[in-house]
Coordinates of C-alpha atoms and ligand atoms in Angstrom, one line a residue:
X1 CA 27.9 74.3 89.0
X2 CA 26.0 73.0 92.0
X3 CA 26.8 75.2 94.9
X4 CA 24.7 72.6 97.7
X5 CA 22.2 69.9 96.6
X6 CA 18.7 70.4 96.4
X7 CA 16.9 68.7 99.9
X8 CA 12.9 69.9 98.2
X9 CA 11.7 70.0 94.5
X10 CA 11.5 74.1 95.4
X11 CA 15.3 73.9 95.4
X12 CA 15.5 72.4 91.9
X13 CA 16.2 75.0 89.4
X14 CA 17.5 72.4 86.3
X15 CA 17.8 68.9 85.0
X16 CA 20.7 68.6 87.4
X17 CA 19.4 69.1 90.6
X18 CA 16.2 67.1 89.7
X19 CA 19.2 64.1 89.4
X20 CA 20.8 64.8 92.4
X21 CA 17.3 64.9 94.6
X22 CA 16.4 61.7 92.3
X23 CA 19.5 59.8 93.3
X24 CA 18.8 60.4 97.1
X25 CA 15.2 58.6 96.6
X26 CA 15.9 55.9 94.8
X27 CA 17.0 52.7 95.5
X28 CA 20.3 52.4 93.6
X29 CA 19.1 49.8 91.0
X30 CA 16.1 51.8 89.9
X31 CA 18.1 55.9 90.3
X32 CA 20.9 53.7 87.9
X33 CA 18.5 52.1 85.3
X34 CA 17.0 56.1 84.6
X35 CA 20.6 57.5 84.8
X36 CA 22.7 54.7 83.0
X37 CA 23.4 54.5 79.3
X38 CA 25.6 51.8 76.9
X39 CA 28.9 50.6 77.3
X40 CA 31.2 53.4 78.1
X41 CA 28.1 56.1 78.1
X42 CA 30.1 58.0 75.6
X43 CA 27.0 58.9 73.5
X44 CA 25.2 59.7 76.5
X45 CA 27.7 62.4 77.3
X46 CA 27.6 63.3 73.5
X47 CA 24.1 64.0 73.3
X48 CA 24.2 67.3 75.9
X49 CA 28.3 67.8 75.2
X50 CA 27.1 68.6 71.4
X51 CA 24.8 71.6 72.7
X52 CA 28.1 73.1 74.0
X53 CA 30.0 72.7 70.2
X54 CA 28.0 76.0 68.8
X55 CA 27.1 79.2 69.8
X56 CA 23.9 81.1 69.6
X57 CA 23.9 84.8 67.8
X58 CA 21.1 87.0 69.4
X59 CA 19.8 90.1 67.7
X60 CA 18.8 93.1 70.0
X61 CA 16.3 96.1 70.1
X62 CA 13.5 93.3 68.9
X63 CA 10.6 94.7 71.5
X64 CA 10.3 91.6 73.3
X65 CA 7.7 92.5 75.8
X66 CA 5.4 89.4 74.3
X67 CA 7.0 85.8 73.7
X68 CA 4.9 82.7 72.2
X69 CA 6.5 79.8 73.3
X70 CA 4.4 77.4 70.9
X71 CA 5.0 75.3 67.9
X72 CA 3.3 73.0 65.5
X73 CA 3.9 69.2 65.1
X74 CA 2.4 66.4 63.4
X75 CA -0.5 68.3 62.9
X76 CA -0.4 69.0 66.8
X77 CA -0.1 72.6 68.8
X78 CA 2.0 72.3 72.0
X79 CA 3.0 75.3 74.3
X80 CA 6.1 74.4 74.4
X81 CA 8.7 73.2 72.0
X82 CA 10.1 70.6 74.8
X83 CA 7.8 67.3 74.6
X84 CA 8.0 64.5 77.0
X85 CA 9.4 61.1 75.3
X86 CA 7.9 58.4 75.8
X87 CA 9.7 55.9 78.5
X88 CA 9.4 52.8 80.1
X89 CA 8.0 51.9 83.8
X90 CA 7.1 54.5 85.0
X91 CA 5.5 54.1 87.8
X92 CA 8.2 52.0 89.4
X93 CA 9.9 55.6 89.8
X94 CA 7.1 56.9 91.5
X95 CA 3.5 55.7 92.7
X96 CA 1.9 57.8 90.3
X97 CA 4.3 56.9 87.2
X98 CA 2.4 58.2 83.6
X99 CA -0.4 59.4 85.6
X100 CA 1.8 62.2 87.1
X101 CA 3.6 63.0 84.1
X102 CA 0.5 63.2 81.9
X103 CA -1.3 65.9 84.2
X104 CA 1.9 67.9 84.2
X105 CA 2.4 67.4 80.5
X106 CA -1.3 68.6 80.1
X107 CA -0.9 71.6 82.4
X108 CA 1.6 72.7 80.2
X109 CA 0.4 72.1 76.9
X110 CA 3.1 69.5 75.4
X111 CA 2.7 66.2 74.3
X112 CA 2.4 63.2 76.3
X113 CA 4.4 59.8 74.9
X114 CA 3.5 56.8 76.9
X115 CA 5.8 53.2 76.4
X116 CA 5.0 49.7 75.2
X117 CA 6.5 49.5 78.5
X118 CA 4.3 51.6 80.4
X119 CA 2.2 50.7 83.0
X120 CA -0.9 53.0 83.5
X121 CA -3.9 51.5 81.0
X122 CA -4.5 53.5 77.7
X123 CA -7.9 54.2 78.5
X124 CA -6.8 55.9 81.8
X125 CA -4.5 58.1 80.1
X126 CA -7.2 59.2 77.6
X127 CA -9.8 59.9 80.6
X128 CA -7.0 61.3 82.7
X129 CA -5.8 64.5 79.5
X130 CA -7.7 65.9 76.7
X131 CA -4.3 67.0 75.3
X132 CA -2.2 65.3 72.5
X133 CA -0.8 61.7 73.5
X134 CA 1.6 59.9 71.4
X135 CA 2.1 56.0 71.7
X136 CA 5.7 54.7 71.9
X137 CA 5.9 51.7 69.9
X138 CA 7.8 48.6 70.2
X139 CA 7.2 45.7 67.1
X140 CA 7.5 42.4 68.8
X141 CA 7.9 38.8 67.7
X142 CA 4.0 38.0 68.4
X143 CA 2.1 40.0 65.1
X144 CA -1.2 39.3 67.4
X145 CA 0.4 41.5 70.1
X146 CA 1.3 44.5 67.8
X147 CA -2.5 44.5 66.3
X148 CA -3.4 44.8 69.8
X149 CA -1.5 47.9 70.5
X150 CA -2.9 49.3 67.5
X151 CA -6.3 48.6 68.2
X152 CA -5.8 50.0 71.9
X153 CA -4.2 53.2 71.0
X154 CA -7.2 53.7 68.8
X155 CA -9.7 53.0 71.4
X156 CA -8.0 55.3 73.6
X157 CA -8.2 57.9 71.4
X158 CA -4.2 58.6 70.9
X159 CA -3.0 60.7 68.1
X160 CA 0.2 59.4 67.3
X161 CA 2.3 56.4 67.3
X162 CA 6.3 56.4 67.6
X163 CA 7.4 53.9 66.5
X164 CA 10.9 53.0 68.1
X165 CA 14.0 51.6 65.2
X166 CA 16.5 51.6 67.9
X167 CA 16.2 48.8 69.9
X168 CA 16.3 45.6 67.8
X169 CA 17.9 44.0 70.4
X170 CA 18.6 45.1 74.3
X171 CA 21.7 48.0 74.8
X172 CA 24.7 46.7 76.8
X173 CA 23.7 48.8 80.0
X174 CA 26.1 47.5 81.8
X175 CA 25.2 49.5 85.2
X176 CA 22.0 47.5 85.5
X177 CA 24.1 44.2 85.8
X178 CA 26.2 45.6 87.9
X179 CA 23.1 46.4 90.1
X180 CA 21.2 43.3 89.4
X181 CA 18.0 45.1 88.1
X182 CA 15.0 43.4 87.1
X183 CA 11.2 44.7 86.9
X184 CA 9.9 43.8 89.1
X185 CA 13.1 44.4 91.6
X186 CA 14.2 41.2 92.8
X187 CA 14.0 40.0 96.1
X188 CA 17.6 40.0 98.2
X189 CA 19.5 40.6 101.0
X190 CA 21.4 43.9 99.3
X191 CA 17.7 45.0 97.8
X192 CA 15.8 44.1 100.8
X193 CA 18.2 46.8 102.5
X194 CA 18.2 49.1 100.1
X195 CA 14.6 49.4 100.2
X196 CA 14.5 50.2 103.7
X197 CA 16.5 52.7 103.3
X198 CA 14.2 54.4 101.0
X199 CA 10.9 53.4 102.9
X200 CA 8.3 56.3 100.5
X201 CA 10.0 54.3 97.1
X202 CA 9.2 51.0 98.9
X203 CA 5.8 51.5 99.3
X204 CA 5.0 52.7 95.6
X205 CA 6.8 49.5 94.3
X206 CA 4.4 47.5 96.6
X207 CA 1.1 49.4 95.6
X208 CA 2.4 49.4 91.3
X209 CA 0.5 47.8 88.8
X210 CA 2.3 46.2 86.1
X211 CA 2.1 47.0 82.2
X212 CA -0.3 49.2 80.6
X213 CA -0.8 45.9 78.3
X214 CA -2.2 42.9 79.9
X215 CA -0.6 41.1 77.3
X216 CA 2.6 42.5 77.9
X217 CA 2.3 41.0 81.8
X218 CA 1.7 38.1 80.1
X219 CA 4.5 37.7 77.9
X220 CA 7.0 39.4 80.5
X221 CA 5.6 36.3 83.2
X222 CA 5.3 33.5 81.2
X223 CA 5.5 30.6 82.6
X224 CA 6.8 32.1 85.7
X225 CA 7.0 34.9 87.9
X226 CA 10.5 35.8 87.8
X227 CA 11.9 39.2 87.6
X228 CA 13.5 39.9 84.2
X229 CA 16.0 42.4 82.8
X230 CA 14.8 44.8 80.6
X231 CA 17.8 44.1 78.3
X232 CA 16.6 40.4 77.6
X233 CA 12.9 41.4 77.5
X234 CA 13.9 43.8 74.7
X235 CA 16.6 41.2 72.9
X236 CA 13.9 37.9 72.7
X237 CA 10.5 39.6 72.2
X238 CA 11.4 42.3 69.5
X239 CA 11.1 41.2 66.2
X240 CA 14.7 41.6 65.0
X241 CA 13.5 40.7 61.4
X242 CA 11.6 44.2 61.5
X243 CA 12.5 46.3 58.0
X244 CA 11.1 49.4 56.1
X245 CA 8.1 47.1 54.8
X246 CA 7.0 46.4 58.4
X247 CA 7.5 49.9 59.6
X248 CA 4.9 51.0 56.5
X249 CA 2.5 48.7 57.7
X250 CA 2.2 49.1 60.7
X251 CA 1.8 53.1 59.6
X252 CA -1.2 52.0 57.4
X253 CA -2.6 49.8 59.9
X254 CA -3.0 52.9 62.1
X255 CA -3.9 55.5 59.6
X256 CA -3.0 58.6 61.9
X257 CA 0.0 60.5 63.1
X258 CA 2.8 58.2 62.6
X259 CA 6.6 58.3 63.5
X260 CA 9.9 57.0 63.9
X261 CA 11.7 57.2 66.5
X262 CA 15.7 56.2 66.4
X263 CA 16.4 57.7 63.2
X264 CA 19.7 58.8 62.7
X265 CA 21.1 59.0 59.2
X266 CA 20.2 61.5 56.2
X267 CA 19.1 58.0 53.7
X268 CA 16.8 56.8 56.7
X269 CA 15.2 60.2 56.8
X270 CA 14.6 60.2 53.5
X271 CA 13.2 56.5 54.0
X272 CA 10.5 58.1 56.4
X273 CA 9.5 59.8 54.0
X274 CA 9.2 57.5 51.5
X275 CA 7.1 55.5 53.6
X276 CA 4.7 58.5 54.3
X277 CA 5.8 59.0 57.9
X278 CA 4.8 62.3 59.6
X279 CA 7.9 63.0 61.8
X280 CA 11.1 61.6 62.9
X281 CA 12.7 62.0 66.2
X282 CA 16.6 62.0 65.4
X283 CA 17.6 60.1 68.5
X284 CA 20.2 57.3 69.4
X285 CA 17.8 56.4 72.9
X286 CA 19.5 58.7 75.4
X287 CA 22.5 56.5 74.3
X288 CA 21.0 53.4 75.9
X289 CA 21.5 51.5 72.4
X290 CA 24.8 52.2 70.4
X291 CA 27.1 53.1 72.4
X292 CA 29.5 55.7 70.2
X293 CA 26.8 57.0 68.2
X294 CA 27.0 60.3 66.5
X295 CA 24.2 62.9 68.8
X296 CA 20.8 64.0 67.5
X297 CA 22.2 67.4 67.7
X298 CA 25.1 66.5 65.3
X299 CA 22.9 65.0 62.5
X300 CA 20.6 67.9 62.8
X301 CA 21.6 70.0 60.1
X302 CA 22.4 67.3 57.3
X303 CA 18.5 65.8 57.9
X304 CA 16.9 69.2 57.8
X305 CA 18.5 70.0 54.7
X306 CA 17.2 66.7 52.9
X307 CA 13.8 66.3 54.6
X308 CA 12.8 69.4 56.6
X309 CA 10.6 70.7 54.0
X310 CA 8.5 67.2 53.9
X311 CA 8.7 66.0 57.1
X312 CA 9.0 67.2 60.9
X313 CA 11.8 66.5 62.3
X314 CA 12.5 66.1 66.1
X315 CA 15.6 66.4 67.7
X316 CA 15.7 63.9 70.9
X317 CA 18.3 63.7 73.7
X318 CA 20.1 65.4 75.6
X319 CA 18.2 68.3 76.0
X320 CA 19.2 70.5 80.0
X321 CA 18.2 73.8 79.1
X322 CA 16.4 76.4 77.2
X323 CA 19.0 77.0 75.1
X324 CA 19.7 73.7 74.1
X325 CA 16.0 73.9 72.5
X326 CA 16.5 77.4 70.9
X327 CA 19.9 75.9 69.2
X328 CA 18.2 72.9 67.6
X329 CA 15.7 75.0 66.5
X330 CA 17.6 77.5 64.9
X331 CA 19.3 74.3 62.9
X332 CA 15.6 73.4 61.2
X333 CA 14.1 71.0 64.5
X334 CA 10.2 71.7 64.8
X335 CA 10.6 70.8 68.3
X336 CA 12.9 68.9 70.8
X337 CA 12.2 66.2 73.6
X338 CA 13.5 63.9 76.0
X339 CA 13.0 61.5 79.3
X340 CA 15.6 62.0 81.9
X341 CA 15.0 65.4 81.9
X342 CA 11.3 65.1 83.4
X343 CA 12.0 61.3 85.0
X344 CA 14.6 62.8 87.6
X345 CA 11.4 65.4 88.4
X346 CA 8.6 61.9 88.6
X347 CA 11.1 60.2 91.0
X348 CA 11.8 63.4 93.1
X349 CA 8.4 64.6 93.7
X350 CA 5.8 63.1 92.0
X351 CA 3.5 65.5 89.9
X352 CA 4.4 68.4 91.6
X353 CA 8.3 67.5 90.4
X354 CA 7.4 67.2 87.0
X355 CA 5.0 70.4 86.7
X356 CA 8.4 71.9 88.3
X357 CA 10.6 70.8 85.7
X358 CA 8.3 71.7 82.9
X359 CA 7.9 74.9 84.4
X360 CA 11.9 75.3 84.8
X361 CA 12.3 74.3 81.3
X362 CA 9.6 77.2 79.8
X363 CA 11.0 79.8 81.8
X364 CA 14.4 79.2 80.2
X365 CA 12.5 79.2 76.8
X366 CA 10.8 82.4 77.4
X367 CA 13.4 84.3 79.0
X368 CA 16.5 83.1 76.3
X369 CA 13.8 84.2 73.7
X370 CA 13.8 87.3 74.9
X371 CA 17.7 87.4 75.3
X372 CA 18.1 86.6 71.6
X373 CA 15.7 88.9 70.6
X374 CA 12.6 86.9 69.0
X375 CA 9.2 86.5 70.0
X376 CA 8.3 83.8 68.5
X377 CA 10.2 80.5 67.7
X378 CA 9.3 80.5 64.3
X379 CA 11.7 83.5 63.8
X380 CA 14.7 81.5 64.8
X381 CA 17.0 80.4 61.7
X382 CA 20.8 79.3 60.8
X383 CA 21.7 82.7 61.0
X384 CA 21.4 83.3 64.8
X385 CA 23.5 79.9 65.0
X386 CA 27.8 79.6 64.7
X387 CA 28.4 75.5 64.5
X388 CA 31.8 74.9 64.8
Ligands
LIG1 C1 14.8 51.6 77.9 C2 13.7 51.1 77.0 C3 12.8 50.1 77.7 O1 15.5 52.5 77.4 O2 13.1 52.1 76.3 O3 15.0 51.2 79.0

């Protein structure tokens, strides 16, 4: 239901009126690679459409008064059971990219997941947040590359790495051909236009650095400075040989926090355990990979049952409101996260947008707590869920 589209970050009151402001400030090729998904965008639909498949089953008369929005994972207490994924180039949405989404992240108490594809430095994020900080990452071709990430997240002081399973080779995202994007945006008649049409978004592409990774800059230029798409970055520098062995050593390379992020059936669950991993986040990349993938939601249940008890589990995707959280909690998840939901916010107003979104999203928690009678999330179980 949108009864007028939002004109100020003070109009936006959920996920979707973030998108709409988004769309109006963003030249199409960048609003399209944050909104657009694989093939058909079937499993992009699925992953929210799967929220609306069961109902929630309050209890009353609960005294109320008091709610504690916060939960426990990886070790790691955060304020909110909402984290922010990590995801990719940030700051080619706004000026402030990972900068602005860290402080808002911090403000609120949740965890902060920066890319492989980032591009604010490590350190930076370390000295901007005293908060937890997760590391999103990607195993490439070049081993020397990888040992450099690990090596930076531990000088930076991060607590956690993700490492993503998903993306062994680029998603068909067939609205960024359609749209010609590239990072950096390419130079044409059709972009050259569309950037005067959205003269503030022009001026933070001009003023962006590059990748958090000087390496990365390197890789991603070789040669040449030509734009490329993010599909054939991902498709020839991931290492497509990557397999349960390499996941477990890059795990005891690190030595702290470690995850996978892209799980999605119960005998890979149980793999992540075997190989000593801290947490999974259940996700199928906002449906940018496989396109008619099952949803996080879906698989919930079935992974909790075989793994909850040795491993946290994470239900990613999808996520536009409270009560999406308070379902996939009351299925087993420790907590729940996502990227559109806080990239439509960077893109529409900065910090400020973000802080609102966060904001949006906690007020729904608290007050849907109190509507189904619990005051703290803990409390939640399969009994105040009906799946269907
Ligand atoms: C994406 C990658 C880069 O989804 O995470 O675009």
């Amino acid at each position: 239901m949108n009864f007028k589209y939002p004109k100020s970050i003070s109009d936006c009151r959920n996920v979707n009126d973030f998108r709409h402001l988004a769309k109006s400030k963003l030249p199409a090729p960048i609003f399209h690679y944050i909104d657009g998904a694989a093939d058909d965008e079937i499993t992009y639909r699925r992953n929210t459409k799967a929220y609306e498949k069961c109902d929630l089953i309050p209890n009353v008369l609960a005294g109320v008064e008091d709610v504690d929005t916060s939960v426990e994972i990886m070790g790691m207490k955060i304020d909110i059971p909402m984290f922010c994924s990590p995801t990719a180039l940030q700051r080619l949405f706004h000026y402030d990219g990972e900068r602005a989404v860290a402080k808002a992240a911090e403000q609120y108490g949740t965890l902060f997941g920066i890319s492989s594809l980032g591009t604010v430095s490590l350190k930076e994020i370390d000295k901007t947040i005293s908060t937890p900080k997760m590391f999103q990452f990607y195993c490439h071709k070049d081993k020397g590359l990888n040992d450099a990430m690990i090596e930076m997240c531990r000088e930076a002081n991060f607590d956690a790495i993700a490492l993503t399973v998903d993306t062994i080779t680029g998603g068909n995202r067939e609205r960024d051909l359609w749209t010609g994007f590239t990072t950096p945006p390419k130079l044409t008649p059709q972009s050259l236009i569309s950037f005067a049409l959205h003269p503030s978004w022009s001026l933070n592409y001009l003023f962006r650095e590059q990748f958090s990774l000087p390496q990365l800059e390197e890789h991603i230029n070789k040669g040449s400075n030509v734009a490329v798409s993010i599909g054939d970055y991902l498709s020839t520098m991931l290492d497509q040989s990557m397999d349960w062995k390499d996941a477990e050593e890059i795990r005891n390379k690190w030595g702290k926090k470690f995850c996978l992020k892209g799980v999605m059936s119960v005998e890979d669950a149980k793999r992540a355990v075997d190989i000593g991993a801290d947490a999974i986040m259940i996700s199928n990349h906002g449906g940018r990979q496989l396109d008619g993938s099952i949803s996080p939601f879906e698989q919930l249940a079935d992974i909790v049952d075989a793994v909850g008890d040795k491993i946290d589990v994470i239900c990613d995707g999808g996520i536009r409101r409270g009560t999406h959280i308070l379902k996939a909690l009351s299925v087993g998840a420790k907590a729940c996260s996502g990227g559109r939901w806080y990239l439509y916010a960077l893109a529409a107003g900065g910090q400020p947008g973000v802080e609102k979104a966060i904001a949006n999203m906690k007020n729904e928690i608290e007050r849907d707590m109190k509507l189904m009678g619990i005051t703290k999330l803990s409390q939640l179980s399969r009994k105040n869920i009906k799946l269907r």
